[in-house]
Amino acid sequence: MFDFSLVTTWFDSLLRQTLGLGDFWSILIECVLVGVLLLLGYAVLAIILIFMERKVCAYFQCRLGPMRVGPWGLLQVLADVLKMLIKEIFFVDKADKLLYLIAPFLVIAASVGTFSFLPWNNGAIVLDFNVGIFLVTAISSIGIVGMFLAGWGSNNKYSVVSAMRGAVQMISYEMSLCLCLITAVVLTGTMQISGIVESQTGPWNWLIVKGHIPAIIAFVVFLIAGNAEANRGPFDLAEAESELTAGYHTEYSGMGFGFYYLAEYLNLFVISAIASTIFLGGWAPLNIGVEAFDQVMNYIPGIVWFLGKSFFVVWLLMWIRWTFPRLRVDQILTLEWKYLMPLALLNIVLVTVCVAFGIHG
């Protein structure tokens, strides 16, 4: 398996030794380059996900989806982006302009911040702290503040109601989401994201396999809670057009609305990527203990494994969205507090017993 740290080490030595730059300029150039690559990947993935959503939706509804702009509709998303960039950004009368302006940036900052923790390849993790799982959940929670400020700052009662519903939903489902991550921490013995992936390398070492029943339960609960956390159907009550117009971002136009639209799709990818990292091995290849087979699998780059697993989970969540009808707010909260939360708590007890008695891979 290729170690991307060889590339980063070479580039660092190029700046420091070959070009003779000091610590300040070397670190500055590296940080700017990583930031640009991160934002570029963020934008490219958003375009891919929007197009994928439209095509998957069309497939499940027995239609074609976008077809007119470009071959097979490939340029439709670029046309939509151009349209959104040139639309006028206006302020609502009597709105709290400070909160109105800050809210979209908080949402996009939370999304990009969480995106920065994803392990793309062996040695290719932008933010890799020893408490990485804790920081992922902490940074992702900033989006809730942005959502609520958008509704409150818009001076629109429908937006406020939608923001309150969305905040209640996201805060509730974050509980189950974090409990599932704790299950993975108990099984692997580390909160560092790279350590969790490295513990899943080797024959049949993916957490969903070696963690058996507790890991499978945590994986299923994580997908349900993550879907609700990202405001995706059938949990997209915060943006239920039939009840609350466009939701908490009703009063936003141009790129103000675009930031929310962008963050929604990237949050879908982030949830899928975290699920594939924690439970499906991340960039770790599929090894079964047969030397010839494992050697071939190890030749496949880690980023291919990571993106393949992540997009598989994305497709799974899209399948769920376009299959099940939207739930009512009481059904959403009942599912979390009466079923998922108790199940996640019992699962932690189960996984603790399994680890204590060595009943796991």
Short mmCIF file of C-alpha atoms in Angstrom, two decimals:
data_model
loop_
_atom_site.label_atom_id
_atom_site.label_comp_id
_atom_site.label_asym_id
_atom_site.label_seq_id
_atom_site.Cartn_x
_atom_site.Cartn_y
_atom_site.Cartn_z
CA MET A 1 0.00 0.00 0.00
CA PHE A 2 1.44 3.35 -1.09
CA ASP A 3 2.30 5.75 1.75
CA PHE A 4 1.46 9.32 0.74
CA SER A 5 3.73 10.68 3.48
CA LEU A 6 6.64 10.01 1.06
CA VAL A 7 5.24 12.77 -1.19
CA THR A 8 4.72 15.23 1.66
CA THR A 9 8.21 14.55 3.02
CA TRP A 10 9.73 15.10 -0.45
CA PHE A 11 7.85 18.38 -0.90
CA ASP A 12 8.90 19.60 2.54
CA SER A 13 12.56 18.81 1.82
CA LEU A 14 12.20 20.56 -1.57
CA LEU A 15 11.10 23.76 0.14
CA ARG A 16 13.56 23.64 3.04
CA GLN A 17 16.71 22.15 1.52
CA THR A 18 16.55 22.66 -2.25
CA LEU A 19 14.97 26.13 -2.19
CA GLY A 20 16.49 27.09 1.17
CA LEU A 21 13.27 28.47 2.67
CA GLY A 22 12.92 28.87 6.41
CA ASP A 23 10.31 27.32 8.68
CA PHE A 24 7.84 30.19 8.33
CA TRP A 25 7.69 30.26 4.52
CA SER A 26 7.81 26.48 4.19
CA ILE A 27 4.91 25.97 6.58
CA LEU A 28 2.97 28.87 5.00
CA ILE A 29 3.31 27.47 1.46
CA GLU A 30 2.38 23.98 2.63
CA CYS A 31 -0.69 25.22 4.50
CA VAL A 32 -1.88 27.34 1.56
CA LEU A 33 -1.37 24.44 -0.88
CA VAL A 34 -3.21 21.97 1.35
CA GLY A 35 -6.03 24.48 1.87
CA VAL A 36 -6.42 25.08 -1.89
CA LEU A 37 -6.42 21.34 -2.62
CA LEU A 38 -8.97 20.79 0.15
CA LEU A 39 -11.35 23.45 -1.18
CA LEU A 40 -10.85 22.20 -4.74
CA GLY A 41 -11.73 18.65 -3.69
CA TYR A 42 -14.71 20.02 -1.75
CA ALA A 43 -16.06 21.81 -4.83
CA VAL A 44 -15.45 18.92 -7.23
CA LEU A 45 -17.15 16.43 -4.91
CA ALA A 46 -20.13 18.78 -4.55
CA ILE A 47 -20.58 18.87 -8.34
CA ILE A 48 -20.31 15.08 -8.57
CA LEU A 49 -22.77 14.53 -5.72
CA ILE A 50 -25.40 16.93 -7.10
CA PHE A 51 -25.26 15.26 -10.50
CA MET A 52 -25.30 11.81 -8.88
CA GLU A 53 -28.33 12.75 -6.77
CA ARG A 54 -30.30 13.82 -9.84
CA LYS A 55 -29.44 10.69 -11.79
CA VAL A 56 -30.08 8.31 -8.88
CA CYS A 57 -33.40 10.05 -8.16
CA ALA A 58 -34.36 9.74 -11.84
CA TYR A 59 -33.41 6.06 -11.88
CA PHE A 60 -35.61 5.23 -8.90
CA GLN A 61 -38.50 7.22 -10.40
CA CYS A 62 -38.11 5.63 -13.87
CA ARG A 63 -37.10 8.80 -15.71
CA LEU A 64 -33.93 10.22 -17.31
CA GLY A 65 -32.98 13.19 -15.15
CA PRO A 66 -30.97 16.11 -16.61
CA MET A 67 -30.11 15.41 -20.25
CA ARG A 68 -30.11 18.69 -22.21
CA VAL A 69 -27.06 20.65 -21.02
CA GLY A 70 -23.98 18.83 -22.25
CA PRO A 71 -23.66 15.15 -23.14
CA TRP A 72 -25.87 13.06 -20.83
CA GLY A 73 -26.57 16.25 -18.86
CA LEU A 74 -23.00 16.44 -17.51
CA LEU A 75 -22.86 20.26 -17.73
CA GLN A 76 -26.19 20.87 -15.98
CA VAL A 77 -24.60 21.32 -12.55
CA LEU A 78 -22.01 23.77 -13.93
CA ALA A 79 -24.86 25.79 -15.48
CA ASP A 80 -26.67 25.82 -12.13
CA VAL A 81 -23.50 26.98 -10.35
CA LEU A 82 -23.02 29.81 -12.86
CA LYS A 83 -26.65 30.84 -12.42
CA MET A 84 -26.29 30.91 -8.63
CA LEU A 85 -23.07 32.93 -8.80
CA ILE A 86 -24.66 35.72 -10.83
CA LYS A 87 -27.91 35.93 -8.85
CA GLU A 88 -28.39 39.02 -6.73
CA ILE A 89 -27.85 38.76 -2.97
CA PHE A 90 -30.41 40.89 -1.14
CA PHE A 91 -31.22 41.55 2.51
CA VAL A 92 -34.58 41.07 4.16
CA ASP A 93 -36.27 44.12 5.68
CA LYS A 94 -35.82 44.35 9.47
CA ALA A 95 -33.60 41.26 9.50
CA ASP A 96 -30.67 41.02 11.89
CA LYS A 97 -28.00 41.63 9.25
CA LEU A 98 -25.08 40.43 11.36
CA LEU A 99 -26.67 37.06 12.12
CA TYR A 100 -28.06 36.87 8.58
CA LEU A 101 -24.54 37.24 7.14
CA ILE A 102 -22.70 35.01 9.62
CA ALA A 103 -25.06 32.01 9.45
CA PRO A 104 -24.11 30.65 5.98
CA PHE A 105 -20.41 30.94 6.78
CA LEU A 106 -20.84 28.98 10.01
CA VAL A 107 -22.58 26.18 8.12
CA ILE A 108 -19.94 26.01 5.39
CA ALA A 109 -17.10 26.29 7.95
CA ALA A 110 -18.49 23.33 9.91
CA SER A 111 -18.79 21.32 6.70
CA VAL A 112 -15.27 22.13 5.46
CA GLY A 113 -13.81 21.61 8.95
CA THR A 114 -15.29 18.13 9.22
CA PHE A 115 -14.22 17.40 5.63
CA SER A 116 -10.61 18.15 6.66
CA PHE A 117 -10.51 15.13 8.98
CA LEU A 118 -11.21 12.54 6.28
CA PRO A 119 -8.39 9.99 5.72
CA TRP A 120 -7.91 9.90 1.93
CA ASN A 121 -4.93 7.55 1.86
CA ASN A 122 -2.23 6.13 4.05
CA GLY A 123 -0.28 9.22 5.10
CA ALA A 124 -2.78 11.62 3.47
CA ILE A 125 -4.80 13.00 6.37
CA VAL A 126 -4.92 16.78 6.73
CA LEU A 127 -5.98 16.87 10.40
CA ASP A 128 -5.00 13.80 12.40
CA PHE A 129 -5.19 14.41 16.15
CA ASN A 130 -5.13 11.82 18.91
CA VAL A 131 -8.70 12.89 19.77
CA GLY A 132 -9.83 13.12 16.15
CA ILE A 133 -13.24 11.49 16.67
CA PHE A 134 -14.03 13.98 19.43
CA LEU A 135 -13.01 16.94 17.26
CA VAL A 136 -15.07 15.71 14.29
CA THR A 137 -18.24 15.66 16.39
CA ALA A 138 -17.40 19.03 17.97
CA ILE A 139 -16.72 20.85 14.69
CA SER A 140 -19.73 19.34 12.92
CA SER A 141 -21.97 20.73 15.69
CA ILE A 142 -21.16 24.30 14.60
CA GLY A 143 -23.54 23.77 11.68
CA ILE A 144 -26.48 23.64 14.09
CA VAL A 145 -25.64 27.16 15.26
CA GLY A 146 -25.51 28.36 11.67
CA MET A 147 -28.88 26.80 10.92
CA PHE A 148 -30.57 28.38 13.93
CA LEU A 149 -29.03 31.81 13.30
CA ALA A 150 -30.28 31.67 9.69
CA GLY A 151 -33.86 31.21 10.84
CA TRP A 152 -33.63 33.73 13.66
CA GLY A 153 -31.80 36.39 11.67
CA SER A 154 -34.20 36.21 8.70
CA ASN A 155 -37.11 37.85 10.58
CA ASN A 156 -39.46 35.22 9.19
CA LYS A 157 -41.64 33.13 11.50
CA TYR A 158 -41.63 30.17 9.11
CA SER A 159 -37.84 30.20 8.99
CA VAL A 160 -37.68 30.34 12.81
CA VAL A 161 -40.02 27.35 13.17
CA SER A 162 -38.01 25.43 10.58
CA ALA A 163 -34.72 26.30 12.30
CA MET A 164 -36.10 25.14 15.66
CA ARG A 165 -37.26 21.85 14.15
CA GLY A 166 -33.93 21.35 12.41
CA ALA A 167 -31.91 22.15 15.54
CA VAL A 168 -34.00 19.78 17.69
CA GLN A 169 -33.62 17.04 15.10
CA MET A 170 -29.86 17.46 14.68
CA ILE A 171 -29.12 17.73 18.38
CA SER A 172 -31.22 14.63 19.09
CA TYR A 173 -29.63 12.45 16.43
CA GLU A 174 -26.12 13.60 17.33
CA MET A 175 -26.53 11.62 20.54
CA SER A 176 -26.90 8.31 18.69
CA LEU A 177 -24.22 9.33 16.21
CA CYS A 178 -21.68 9.90 18.99
CA LEU A 179 -22.63 6.68 20.79
CA CYS A 180 -21.92 4.72 17.60
CA LEU A 181 -18.51 6.37 17.35
CA ILE A 182 -17.83 5.44 20.99
CA THR A 183 -18.58 1.83 20.05
CA ALA A 184 -15.85 2.02 17.40
CA VAL A 185 -13.43 3.61 19.88
CA VAL A 186 -14.04 0.81 22.38
CA LEU A 187 -13.37 -1.83 19.68
CA THR A 188 -10.21 -0.20 18.30
CA GLY A 189 -8.84 1.34 21.49
CA THR A 190 -8.03 4.73 19.92
CA MET A 191 -9.73 8.03 19.06
CA GLN A 192 -7.19 8.88 16.35
CA ILE A 193 -8.72 8.46 12.89
CA SER A 194 -5.53 7.12 11.30
CA GLY A 195 -5.21 4.65 14.18
CA ILE A 196 -8.76 3.42 13.65
CA VAL A 197 -8.05 2.79 9.95
CA GLU A 198 -4.69 1.12 10.64
CA SER A 199 -6.33 -1.25 13.12
CA GLN A 200 -8.55 -2.45 10.25
CA THR A 201 -5.71 -3.42 7.90
CA GLY A 202 -5.11 -7.13 7.38
CA PRO A 203 -7.25 -10.17 6.57
CA TRP A 204 -10.92 -9.74 7.57
CA ASN A 205 -10.00 -6.82 9.81
CA TRP A 206 -12.67 -4.31 8.80
CA LEU A 207 -14.54 -3.30 11.93
CA ILE A 208 -17.91 -4.42 10.58
CA VAL A 209 -16.42 -7.94 10.25
CA LYS A 210 -14.21 -8.32 13.32
CA GLY A 211 -16.62 -6.34 15.52
CA HIS A 212 -19.49 -8.66 14.39
CA ILE A 213 -22.90 -7.95 16.02
CA PRO A 214 -22.05 -4.73 17.98
CA ALA A 215 -20.29 -3.21 14.95
CA ILE A 216 -23.15 -4.08 12.61
CA ILE A 217 -25.69 -2.55 15.00
CA ALA A 218 -23.55 0.58 15.36
CA PHE A 219 -23.13 0.82 11.57
CA VAL A 220 -26.89 0.66 10.92
CA VAL A 221 -27.71 3.16 13.69
CA PHE A 222 -24.93 5.44 12.44
CA LEU A 223 -26.37 5.49 8.92
CA ILE A 224 -29.88 6.31 10.18
CA ALA A 225 -28.64 8.99 12.59
CA GLY A 226 -26.22 10.39 9.99
CA ASN A 227 -29.01 10.65 7.46
CA ALA A 228 -31.06 12.66 9.95
CA GLU A 229 -28.02 14.74 10.93
CA ALA A 230 -27.52 15.76 7.29
CA ASN A 231 -31.23 16.69 6.95
CA ARG A 232 -31.71 14.08 4.27
CA GLY A 233 -34.96 12.32 3.44
CA PRO A 234 -36.97 10.84 5.02
CA PHE A 235 -35.72 13.16 7.81
CA ASP A 236 -35.72 16.42 5.80
CA LEU A 237 -38.52 18.00 7.81
CA ALA A 238 -36.52 21.21 8.33
CA GLU A 239 -36.87 21.85 4.59
CA ALA A 240 -40.36 20.43 4.03
CA GLU A 241 -41.62 22.63 1.19
CA SER A 242 -45.24 21.61 1.82
CA GLU A 243 -45.16 23.00 5.37
CA LEU A 244 -42.35 25.52 5.76
CA THR A 245 -41.70 26.90 2.26
CA ALA A 246 -37.95 26.33 1.75
CA GLY A 247 -37.08 25.97 5.44
CA TYR A 248 -34.64 27.98 7.52
CA HIS A 249 -32.90 29.37 4.38
CA THR A 250 -36.12 30.69 2.77
CA GLU A 251 -34.91 34.30 2.80
CA TYR A 252 -31.49 33.59 1.29
CA SER A 253 -30.61 34.17 -2.35
CA GLY A 254 -27.56 33.75 -4.56
CA MET A 255 -24.54 32.22 -2.87
CA GLY A 256 -26.13 32.72 0.55
CA PHE A 257 -28.51 29.93 -0.41
CA GLY A 258 -25.70 28.25 -2.34
CA PHE A 259 -23.65 27.73 0.81
CA TYR A 260 -26.52 25.81 2.44
CA TYR A 261 -27.09 23.79 -0.73
CA LEU A 262 -23.38 23.00 -0.98
CA ALA A 263 -23.06 22.04 2.69
CA GLU A 264 -26.05 19.67 2.47
CA TYR A 265 -24.45 17.56 -0.22
CA LEU A 266 -20.98 17.61 1.30
CA ASN A 267 -22.42 16.65 4.68
CA LEU A 268 -23.92 13.64 2.92
CA PHE A 269 -20.44 12.71 1.67
CA VAL A 270 -18.84 13.42 5.07
CA ILE A 271 -21.32 11.14 6.87
CA SER A 272 -20.72 8.41 4.27
CA ALA A 273 -16.94 8.87 4.43
CA ILE A 274 -16.90 8.68 8.23
CA ALA A 275 -19.05 5.54 8.11
CA SER A 276 -16.69 3.92 5.59
CA THR A 277 -13.67 5.03 7.64
CA ILE A 278 -14.93 3.75 10.98
CA PHE A 279 -16.71 0.58 9.95
CA LEU A 280 -15.49 -0.36 6.44
CA GLY A 281 -11.76 0.17 6.81
CA GLY A 282 -11.37 3.55 5.10
CA TRP A 283 -8.40 3.31 2.72
CA ALA A 284 -7.59 -0.23 3.94
CA PRO A 285 -7.93 -2.78 1.09
CA LEU A 286 -10.00 -5.95 1.23
CA ASN A 287 -7.70 -8.74 2.47
CA ILE A 288 -8.96 -12.30 2.99
CA GLY A 289 -5.76 -14.10 4.00
CA VAL A 290 -4.98 -15.49 0.51
CA GLU A 291 -1.57 -14.09 -0.43
CA ALA A 292 -2.12 -13.76 -4.21
CA PHE A 293 -5.53 -12.09 -3.80
CA ASP A 294 -4.31 -9.78 -1.03
CA GLN A 295 -1.30 -8.72 -3.09
CA VAL A 296 -3.53 -7.67 -5.99
CA MET A 297 -5.85 -5.78 -3.63
CA ASN A 298 -2.86 -3.97 -2.09
CA TYR A 299 -1.84 -2.63 -5.51
CA ILE A 300 -5.08 -0.63 -5.68
CA PRO A 301 -4.40 2.89 -4.29
CA GLY A 302 -5.89 3.65 -0.90
CA ILE A 303 -7.76 6.69 -2.19
CA VAL A 304 -9.62 4.42 -4.65
CA TRP A 305 -10.71 2.17 -1.78
CA PHE A 306 -11.76 5.17 0.30
CA LEU A 307 -13.76 6.87 -2.45
CA GLY A 308 -15.30 3.57 -3.59
CA LYS A 309 -16.56 2.73 -0.10
CA SER A 310 -17.73 6.30 0.52
CA PHE A 311 -19.70 6.55 -2.72
CA PHE A 312 -21.23 3.13 -2.05
CA VAL A 313 -22.61 4.48 1.25
CA VAL A 314 -23.70 7.70 -0.52
CA TRP A 315 -25.64 5.61 -3.04
CA LEU A 316 -27.19 3.63 -0.18
CA LEU A 317 -28.37 6.81 1.55
CA MET A 318 -29.74 8.18 -1.72
CA TRP A 319 -31.62 4.93 -2.21
CA ILE A 320 -33.19 5.40 1.23
CA ARG A 321 -34.10 9.03 0.50
CA TRP A 322 -35.95 8.28 -2.72
CA THR A 323 -37.70 5.19 -1.33
CA PHE A 324 -39.29 6.22 1.98
CA PRO A 325 -41.80 9.07 2.52
CA ARG A 326 -41.02 12.02 4.77
CA LEU A 327 -41.67 11.50 8.49
CA ARG A 328 -43.57 13.84 10.81
CA VAL A 329 -41.65 15.65 13.53
CA ASP A 330 -43.14 13.46 16.28
CA GLN A 331 -42.17 10.31 14.36
CA ILE A 332 -38.63 11.60 13.89
CA LEU A 333 -38.15 12.29 17.60
CA THR A 334 -39.88 9.06 18.63
CA LEU A 335 -37.53 7.05 16.43
CA GLU A 336 -34.50 8.68 18.07
CA TRP A 337 -35.44 8.83 21.75
CA LYS A 338 -37.46 5.61 22.03
CA TYR A 339 -35.56 3.30 19.68
CA LEU A 340 -32.17 4.43 18.36
CA MET A 341 -30.85 5.99 21.57
CA PRO A 342 -31.70 3.01 23.84
CA LEU A 343 -30.36 0.63 21.18
CA ALA A 344 -27.08 2.56 20.94
CA LEU A 345 -26.71 2.58 24.75
CA LEU A 346 -27.36 -1.16 24.98
CA ASN A 347 -24.90 -1.69 22.14
CA ILE A 348 -22.16 0.09 24.12
CA VAL A 349 -22.76 -2.30 27.01
CA LEU A 350 -22.66 -5.23 24.59
CA VAL A 351 -19.41 -4.11 22.94
CA THR A 352 -17.81 -3.47 26.33
CA VAL A 353 -18.63 -7.03 27.41
CA CYS A 354 -17.28 -8.37 24.09
CA VAL A 355 -14.00 -6.48 24.48
CA ALA A 356 -13.64 -7.37 28.17
CA PHE A 357 -14.03 -11.10 27.43
CA GLY A 358 -12.18 -11.01 24.10
CA ILE A 359 -15.27 -11.97 22.09
CA HIS A 360 -14.26 -10.05 18.96
CA GLY A 361 -11.77 -10.24 16.11
#
